[in-house]
Tab-separated table of C-alpha atoms and ligand atoms in Angstrom:
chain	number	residue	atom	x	y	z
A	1	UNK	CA	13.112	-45.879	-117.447
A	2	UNK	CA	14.540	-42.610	-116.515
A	3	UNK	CA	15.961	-41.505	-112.952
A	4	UNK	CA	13.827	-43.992	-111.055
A	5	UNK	CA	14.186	-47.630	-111.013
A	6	UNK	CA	10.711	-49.581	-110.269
A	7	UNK	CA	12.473	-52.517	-108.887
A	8	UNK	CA	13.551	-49.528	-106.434
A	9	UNK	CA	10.348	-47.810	-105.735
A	10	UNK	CA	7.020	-48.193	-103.864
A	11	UNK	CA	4.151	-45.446	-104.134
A	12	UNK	CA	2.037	-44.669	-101.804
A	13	UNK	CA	-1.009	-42.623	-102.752
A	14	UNK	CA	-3.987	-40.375	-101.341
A	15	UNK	CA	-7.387	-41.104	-103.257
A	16	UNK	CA	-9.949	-38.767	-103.263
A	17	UNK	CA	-8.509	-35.396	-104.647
A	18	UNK	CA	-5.281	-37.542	-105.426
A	19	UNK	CA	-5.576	-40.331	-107.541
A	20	UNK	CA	-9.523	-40.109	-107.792
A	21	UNK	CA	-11.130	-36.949	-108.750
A	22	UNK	CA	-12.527	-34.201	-106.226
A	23	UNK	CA	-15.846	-34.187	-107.913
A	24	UNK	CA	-16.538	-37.556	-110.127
A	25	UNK	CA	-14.161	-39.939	-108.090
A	26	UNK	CA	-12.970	-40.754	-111.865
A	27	UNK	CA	-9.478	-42.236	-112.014
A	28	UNK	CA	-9.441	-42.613	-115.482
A	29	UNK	CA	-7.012	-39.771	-116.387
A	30	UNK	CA	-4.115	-41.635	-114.290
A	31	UNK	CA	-4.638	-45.046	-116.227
A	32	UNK	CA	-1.640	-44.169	-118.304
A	33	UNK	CA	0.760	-44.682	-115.347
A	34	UNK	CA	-0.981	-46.687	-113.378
A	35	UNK	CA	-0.931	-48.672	-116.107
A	36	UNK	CA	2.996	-48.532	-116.775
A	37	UNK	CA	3.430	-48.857	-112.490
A	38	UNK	CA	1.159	-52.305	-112.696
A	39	UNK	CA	3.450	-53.354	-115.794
A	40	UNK	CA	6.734	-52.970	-114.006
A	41	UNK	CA	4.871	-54.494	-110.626
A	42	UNK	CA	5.835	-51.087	-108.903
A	43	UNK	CA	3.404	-51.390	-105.332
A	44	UNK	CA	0.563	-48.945	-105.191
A	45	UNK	CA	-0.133	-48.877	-101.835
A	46	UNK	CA	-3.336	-46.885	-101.249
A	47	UNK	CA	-3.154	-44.708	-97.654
A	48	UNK	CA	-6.798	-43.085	-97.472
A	49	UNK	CA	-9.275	-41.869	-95.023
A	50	UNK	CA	-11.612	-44.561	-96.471
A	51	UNK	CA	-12.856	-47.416	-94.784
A	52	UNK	CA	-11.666	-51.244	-95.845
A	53	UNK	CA	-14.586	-51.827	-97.452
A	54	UNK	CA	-14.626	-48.979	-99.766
A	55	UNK	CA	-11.108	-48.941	-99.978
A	56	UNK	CA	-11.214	-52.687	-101.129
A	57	UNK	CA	-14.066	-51.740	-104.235
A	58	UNK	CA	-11.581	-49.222	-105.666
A	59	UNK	CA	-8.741	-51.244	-105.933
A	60	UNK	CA	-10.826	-54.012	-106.859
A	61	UNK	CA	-11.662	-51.402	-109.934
A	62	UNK	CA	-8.020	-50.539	-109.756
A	63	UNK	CA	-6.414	-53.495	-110.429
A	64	UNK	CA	-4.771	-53.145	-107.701
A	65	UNK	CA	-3.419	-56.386	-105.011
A	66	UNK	CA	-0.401	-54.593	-102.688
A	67	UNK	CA	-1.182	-54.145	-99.330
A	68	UNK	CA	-3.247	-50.352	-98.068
A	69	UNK	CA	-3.858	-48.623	-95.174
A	70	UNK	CA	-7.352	-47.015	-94.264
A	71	UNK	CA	-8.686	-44.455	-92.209
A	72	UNK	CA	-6.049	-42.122	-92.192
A	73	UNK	CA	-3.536	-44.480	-91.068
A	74	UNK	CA	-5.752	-46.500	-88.800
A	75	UNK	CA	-5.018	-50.011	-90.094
A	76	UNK	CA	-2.672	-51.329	-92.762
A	77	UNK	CA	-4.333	-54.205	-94.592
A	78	UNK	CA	-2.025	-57.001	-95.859
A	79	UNK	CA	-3.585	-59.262	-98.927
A	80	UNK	CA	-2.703	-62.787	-97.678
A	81	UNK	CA	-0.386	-63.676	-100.550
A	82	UNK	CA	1.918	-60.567	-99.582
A	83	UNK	CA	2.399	-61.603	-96.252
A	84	UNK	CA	5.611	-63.498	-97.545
A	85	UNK	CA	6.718	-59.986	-98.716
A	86	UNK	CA	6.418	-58.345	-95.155
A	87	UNK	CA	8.524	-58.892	-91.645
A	88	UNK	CA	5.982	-58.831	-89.169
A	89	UNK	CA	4.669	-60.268	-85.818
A	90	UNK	CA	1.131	-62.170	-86.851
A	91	UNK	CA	0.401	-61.443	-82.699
A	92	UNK	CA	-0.059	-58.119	-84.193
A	93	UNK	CA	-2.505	-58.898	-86.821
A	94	UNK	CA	-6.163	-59.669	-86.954
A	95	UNK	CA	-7.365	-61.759	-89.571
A	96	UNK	CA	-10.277	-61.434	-92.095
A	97	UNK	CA	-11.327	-63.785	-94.913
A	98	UNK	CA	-8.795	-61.537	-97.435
A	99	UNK	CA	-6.473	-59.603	-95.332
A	100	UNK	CA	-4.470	-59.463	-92.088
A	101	UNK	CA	-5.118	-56.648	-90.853
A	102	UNK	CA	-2.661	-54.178	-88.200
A	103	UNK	CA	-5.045	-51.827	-85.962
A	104	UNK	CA	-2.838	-48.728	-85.003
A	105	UNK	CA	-5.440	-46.546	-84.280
A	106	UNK	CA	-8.538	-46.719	-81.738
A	107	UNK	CA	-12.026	-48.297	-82.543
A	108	UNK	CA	-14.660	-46.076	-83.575
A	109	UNK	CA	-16.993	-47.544	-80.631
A	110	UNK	CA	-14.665	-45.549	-78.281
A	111	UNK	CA	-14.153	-42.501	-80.995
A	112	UNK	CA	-17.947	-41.821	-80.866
A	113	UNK	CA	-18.424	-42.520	-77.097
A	114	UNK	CA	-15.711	-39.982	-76.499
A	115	UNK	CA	-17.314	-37.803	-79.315
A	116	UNK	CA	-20.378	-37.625	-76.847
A	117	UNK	CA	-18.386	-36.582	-73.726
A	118	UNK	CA	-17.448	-33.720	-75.974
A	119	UNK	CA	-20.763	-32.667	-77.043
A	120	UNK	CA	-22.678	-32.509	-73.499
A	121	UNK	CA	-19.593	-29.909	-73.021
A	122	UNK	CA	-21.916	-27.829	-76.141
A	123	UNK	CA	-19.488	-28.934	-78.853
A	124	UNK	CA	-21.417	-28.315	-82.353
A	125	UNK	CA	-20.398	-30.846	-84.886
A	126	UNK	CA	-22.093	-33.716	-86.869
A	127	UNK	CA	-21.062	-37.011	-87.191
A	128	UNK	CA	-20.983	-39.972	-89.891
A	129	UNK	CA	-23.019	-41.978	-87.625
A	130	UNK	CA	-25.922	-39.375	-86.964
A	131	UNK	CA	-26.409	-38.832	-90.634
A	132	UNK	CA	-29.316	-40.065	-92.369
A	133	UNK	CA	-28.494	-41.572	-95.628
A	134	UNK	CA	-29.790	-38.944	-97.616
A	135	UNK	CA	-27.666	-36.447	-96.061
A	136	UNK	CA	-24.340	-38.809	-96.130
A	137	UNK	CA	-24.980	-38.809	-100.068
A	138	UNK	CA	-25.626	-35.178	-100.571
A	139	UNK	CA	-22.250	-34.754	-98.307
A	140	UNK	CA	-19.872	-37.051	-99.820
A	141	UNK	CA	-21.419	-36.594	-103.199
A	142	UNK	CA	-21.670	-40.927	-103.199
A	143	UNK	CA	-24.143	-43.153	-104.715
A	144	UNK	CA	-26.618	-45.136	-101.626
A	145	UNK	CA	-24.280	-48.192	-102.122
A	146	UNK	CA	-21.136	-46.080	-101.652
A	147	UNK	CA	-21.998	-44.185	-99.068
A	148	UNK	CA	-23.175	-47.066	-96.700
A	149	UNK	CA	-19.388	-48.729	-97.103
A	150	UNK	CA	-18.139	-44.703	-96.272
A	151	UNK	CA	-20.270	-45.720	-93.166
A	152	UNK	CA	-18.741	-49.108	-92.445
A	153	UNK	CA	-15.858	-47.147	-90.495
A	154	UNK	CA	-14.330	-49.247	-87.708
A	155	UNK	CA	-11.580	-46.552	-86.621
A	156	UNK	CA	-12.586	-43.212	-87.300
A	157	UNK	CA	-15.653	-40.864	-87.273
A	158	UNK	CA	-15.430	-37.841	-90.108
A	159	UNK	CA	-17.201	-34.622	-88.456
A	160	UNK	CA	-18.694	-31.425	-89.898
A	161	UNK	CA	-17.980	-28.821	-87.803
A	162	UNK	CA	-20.757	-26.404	-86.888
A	163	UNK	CA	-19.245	-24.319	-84.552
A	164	UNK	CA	-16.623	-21.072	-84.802
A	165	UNK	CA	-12.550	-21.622	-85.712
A	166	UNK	CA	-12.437	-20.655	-81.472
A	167	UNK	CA	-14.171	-23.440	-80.558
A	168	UNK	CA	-12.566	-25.888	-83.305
A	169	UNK	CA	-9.288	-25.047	-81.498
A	170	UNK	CA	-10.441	-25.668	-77.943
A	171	UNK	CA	-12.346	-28.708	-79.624
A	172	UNK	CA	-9.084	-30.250	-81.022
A	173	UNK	CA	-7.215	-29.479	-77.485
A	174	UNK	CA	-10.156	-31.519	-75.698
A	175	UNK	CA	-9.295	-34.067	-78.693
A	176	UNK	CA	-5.761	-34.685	-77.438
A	177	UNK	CA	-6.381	-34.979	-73.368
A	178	UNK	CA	-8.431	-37.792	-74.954
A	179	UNK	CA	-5.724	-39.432	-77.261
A	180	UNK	CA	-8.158	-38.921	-80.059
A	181	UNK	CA	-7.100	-36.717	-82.980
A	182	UNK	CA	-8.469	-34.066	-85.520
A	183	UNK	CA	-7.396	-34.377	-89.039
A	184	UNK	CA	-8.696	-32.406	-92.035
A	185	UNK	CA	-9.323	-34.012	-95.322
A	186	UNK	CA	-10.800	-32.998	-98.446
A	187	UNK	CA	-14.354	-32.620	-97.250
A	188	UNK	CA	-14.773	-33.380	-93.556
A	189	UNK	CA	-12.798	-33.272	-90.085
A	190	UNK	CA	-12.116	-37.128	-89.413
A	191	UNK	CA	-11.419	-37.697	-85.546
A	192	UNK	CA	-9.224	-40.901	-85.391
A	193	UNK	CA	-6.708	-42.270	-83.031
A	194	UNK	CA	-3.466	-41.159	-82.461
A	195	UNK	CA	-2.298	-42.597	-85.645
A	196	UNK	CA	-1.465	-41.121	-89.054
A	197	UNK	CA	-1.155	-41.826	-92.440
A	198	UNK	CA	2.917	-41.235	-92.225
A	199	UNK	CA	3.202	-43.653	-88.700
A	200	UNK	CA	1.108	-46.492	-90.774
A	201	UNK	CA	3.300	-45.672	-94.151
A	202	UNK	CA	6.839	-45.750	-91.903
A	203	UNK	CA	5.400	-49.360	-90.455
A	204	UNK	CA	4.957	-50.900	-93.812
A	205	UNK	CA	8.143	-49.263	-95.666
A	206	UNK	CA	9.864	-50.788	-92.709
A	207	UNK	CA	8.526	-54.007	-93.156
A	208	UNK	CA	9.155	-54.561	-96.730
A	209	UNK	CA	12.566	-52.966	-95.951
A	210	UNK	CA	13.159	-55.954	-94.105
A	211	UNK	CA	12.756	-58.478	-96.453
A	212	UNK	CA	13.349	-56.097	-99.625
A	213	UNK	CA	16.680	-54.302	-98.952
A	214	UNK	CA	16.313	-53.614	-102.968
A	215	UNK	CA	13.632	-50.901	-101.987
A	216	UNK	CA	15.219	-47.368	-102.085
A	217	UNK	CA	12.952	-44.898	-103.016
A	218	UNK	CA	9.174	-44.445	-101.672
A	219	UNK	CA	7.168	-42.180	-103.727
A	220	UNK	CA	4.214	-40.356	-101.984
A	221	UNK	CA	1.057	-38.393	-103.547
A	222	UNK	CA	-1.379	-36.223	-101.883
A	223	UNK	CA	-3.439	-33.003	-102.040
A	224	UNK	CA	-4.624	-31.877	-98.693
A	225	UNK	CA	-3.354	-31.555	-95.090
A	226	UNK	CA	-4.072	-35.016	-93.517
A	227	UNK	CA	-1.387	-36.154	-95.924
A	228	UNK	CA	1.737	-34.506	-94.982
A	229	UNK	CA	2.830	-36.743	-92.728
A	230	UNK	CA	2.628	-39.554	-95.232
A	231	UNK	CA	4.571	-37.548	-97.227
A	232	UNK	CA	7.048	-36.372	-95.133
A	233	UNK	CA	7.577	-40.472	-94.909
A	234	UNK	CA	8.606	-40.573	-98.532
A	235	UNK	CA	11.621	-40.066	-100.383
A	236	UNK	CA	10.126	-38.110	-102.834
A	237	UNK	CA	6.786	-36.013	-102.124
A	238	UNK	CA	4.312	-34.724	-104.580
A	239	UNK	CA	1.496	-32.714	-103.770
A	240	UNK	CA	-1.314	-33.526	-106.733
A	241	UNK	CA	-3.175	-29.942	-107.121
A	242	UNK	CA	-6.695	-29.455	-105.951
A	243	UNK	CA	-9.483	-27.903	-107.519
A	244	UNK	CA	-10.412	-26.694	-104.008
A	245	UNK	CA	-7.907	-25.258	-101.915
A	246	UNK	CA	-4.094	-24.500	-102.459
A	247	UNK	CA	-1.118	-26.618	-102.154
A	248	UNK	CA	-0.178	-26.838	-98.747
A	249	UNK	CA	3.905	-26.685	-97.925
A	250	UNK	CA	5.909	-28.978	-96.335
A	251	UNK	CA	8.685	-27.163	-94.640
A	252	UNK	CA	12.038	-29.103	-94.743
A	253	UNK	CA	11.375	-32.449	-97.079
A	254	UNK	CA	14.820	-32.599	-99.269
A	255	UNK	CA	12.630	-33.295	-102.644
A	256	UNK	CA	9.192	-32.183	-102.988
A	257	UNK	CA	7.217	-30.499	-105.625
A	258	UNK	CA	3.682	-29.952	-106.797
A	259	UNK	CA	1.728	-30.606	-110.106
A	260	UNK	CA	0.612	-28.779	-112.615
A	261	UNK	CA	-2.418	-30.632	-112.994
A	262	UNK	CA	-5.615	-31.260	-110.710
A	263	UNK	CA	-6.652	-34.586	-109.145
A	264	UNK	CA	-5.564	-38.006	-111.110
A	265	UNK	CA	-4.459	-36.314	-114.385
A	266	UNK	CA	-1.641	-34.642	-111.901
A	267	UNK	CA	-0.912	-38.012	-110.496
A	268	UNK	CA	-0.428	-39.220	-113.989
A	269	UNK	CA	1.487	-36.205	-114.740
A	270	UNK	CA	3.692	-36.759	-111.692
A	271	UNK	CA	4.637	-40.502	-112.310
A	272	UNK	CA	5.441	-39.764	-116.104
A	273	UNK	CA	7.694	-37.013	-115.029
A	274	UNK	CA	9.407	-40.006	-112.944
A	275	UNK	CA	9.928	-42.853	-114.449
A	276	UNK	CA	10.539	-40.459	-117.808
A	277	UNK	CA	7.831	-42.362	-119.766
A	278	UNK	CA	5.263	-40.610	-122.280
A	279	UNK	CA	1.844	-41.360	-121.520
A	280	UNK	CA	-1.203	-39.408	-122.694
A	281	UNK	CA	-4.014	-38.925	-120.053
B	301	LIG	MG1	-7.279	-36.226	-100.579
């Protein structure tokens, strides 16, 4: 172990473009360190702009059991056994047959019926929801199976954008008068609530804090824009380099740096670098 203790650390991590890759959602050249982070019990906590359901196949494949947080910091979902782990108010939590789960952001019933407010103003986007299946594979690059849990979302609609940069910017004004917001991942706008990956992350740090004053440093990964806030939550932030766009800056965190490697061989890269362990991706 080198500067980092893992009795000391928690990681929270980005998937697609992150710890998945861009194009073949592979993880497989991170399994060194996740590997070496599931020895030493370090918690992955997965913050994504996936839905539960998808987000609950990938750890599954994983290995993974910490708690996650889903639709770009929408709802953190607590596995039942970690709820021992966490301070927190079960008034706050809804309950499913394997998680408790802590809505912060606003159901996607009254994303999409604001969505269509926004439209009869001539808005030009496209929406999850319109999209045949066909189309949602050919977008998201998914198999039939994964692309009907991308579906499944219960806080968030992701949006192509048809229309000019102008109208984006008016678009994302009319967003805010309606406490919805615009967020830009990898592939698609997502309108959520007024959440965010970093508000969800600060809830759960704080709430292990509470019952884990051991917990020093929290470790964040991410490649695009909609995760700056979850890594201006974390002690140490590491942008994981894209394949598609440039690393984006984040002006004032005390300890950041980028990768020299794309997608999940980066992320491996990054934790090695760490925890000062060897590990061949
Ligand atoms: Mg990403």
């Amino acid at each position: 172990m080198n500067r980092y203790c893992a009795d000391h650390t928690m990681i929270a991590t980005d998937l697609d473009g992150t710890l998945l890759d861009h194009y073949s959602y592979s993880y497989v050249p991170a399994q060194p360190a996740l590997s070496f982070c599931q020895h030493h019990t370090i918690p992955i906590i997965v913050n994504t702009s996936k839905t539960r359901l998808e987000s609950m196949v990938i750890r599954k494949s994983l290995g993974l059991s910490d708690p996650f947080i889903v639709e770009n910091g929408s709802a953190v979902c607590i596995p039942k056994p970690w709820m021992a782990r966490l301070h927190c108010e079960s008034e706050q939590l809804l309950q499913t047959s394997d998680h408790w789960v802590l809505p912060l952001g606003t159901s996607r019933h009254r994303i999409l019926a604001k969505l269509e407010k926004l439209r009869a103003l001539g808005f030009r986007f496209q929406g999850f929801s319109e999209m045949p299946l066909s189309h949602l594979m050919e977008a998201t690059g998914l198999s039939a199976t994964d692309a009907e849990l991308a579906n499944q979302r219960e806080y968030s609609e992701p949006i192509i954008w048809q229309d000019s940069d102008a109208e984006l910017e008016r678009f994302k004004e009319c967003l805010k008068q309606e406490q919805l917001t615009l967020l830009k991942g990898g592939r698609f706008y997502h309108v959520l609530g007024a959440t965010s990956k970093g508000r969800a992350l600060r809830w759960l740090k704080q709430a292990y804090q509470q019952k884990n004053r051991a917990l020093t440093t929290v470790v964040g990964l991410g490649d695009s824009a909609n995760d700056i806030e979850m890594l201006n939550e974390a002690d140490i932030a590491i942008w994981v380099r894209s394949p598609i766009h440039g690393v984006p800056s984040i002006p004032n965190h005390p300890m950041s740096f980028a990768t020299q490697a794309k997608g999940p061989a980066g992320w491996n890269e990054a934790i090695a670098s760490l925890f000062g362990i060897e590990t061949r991706s």
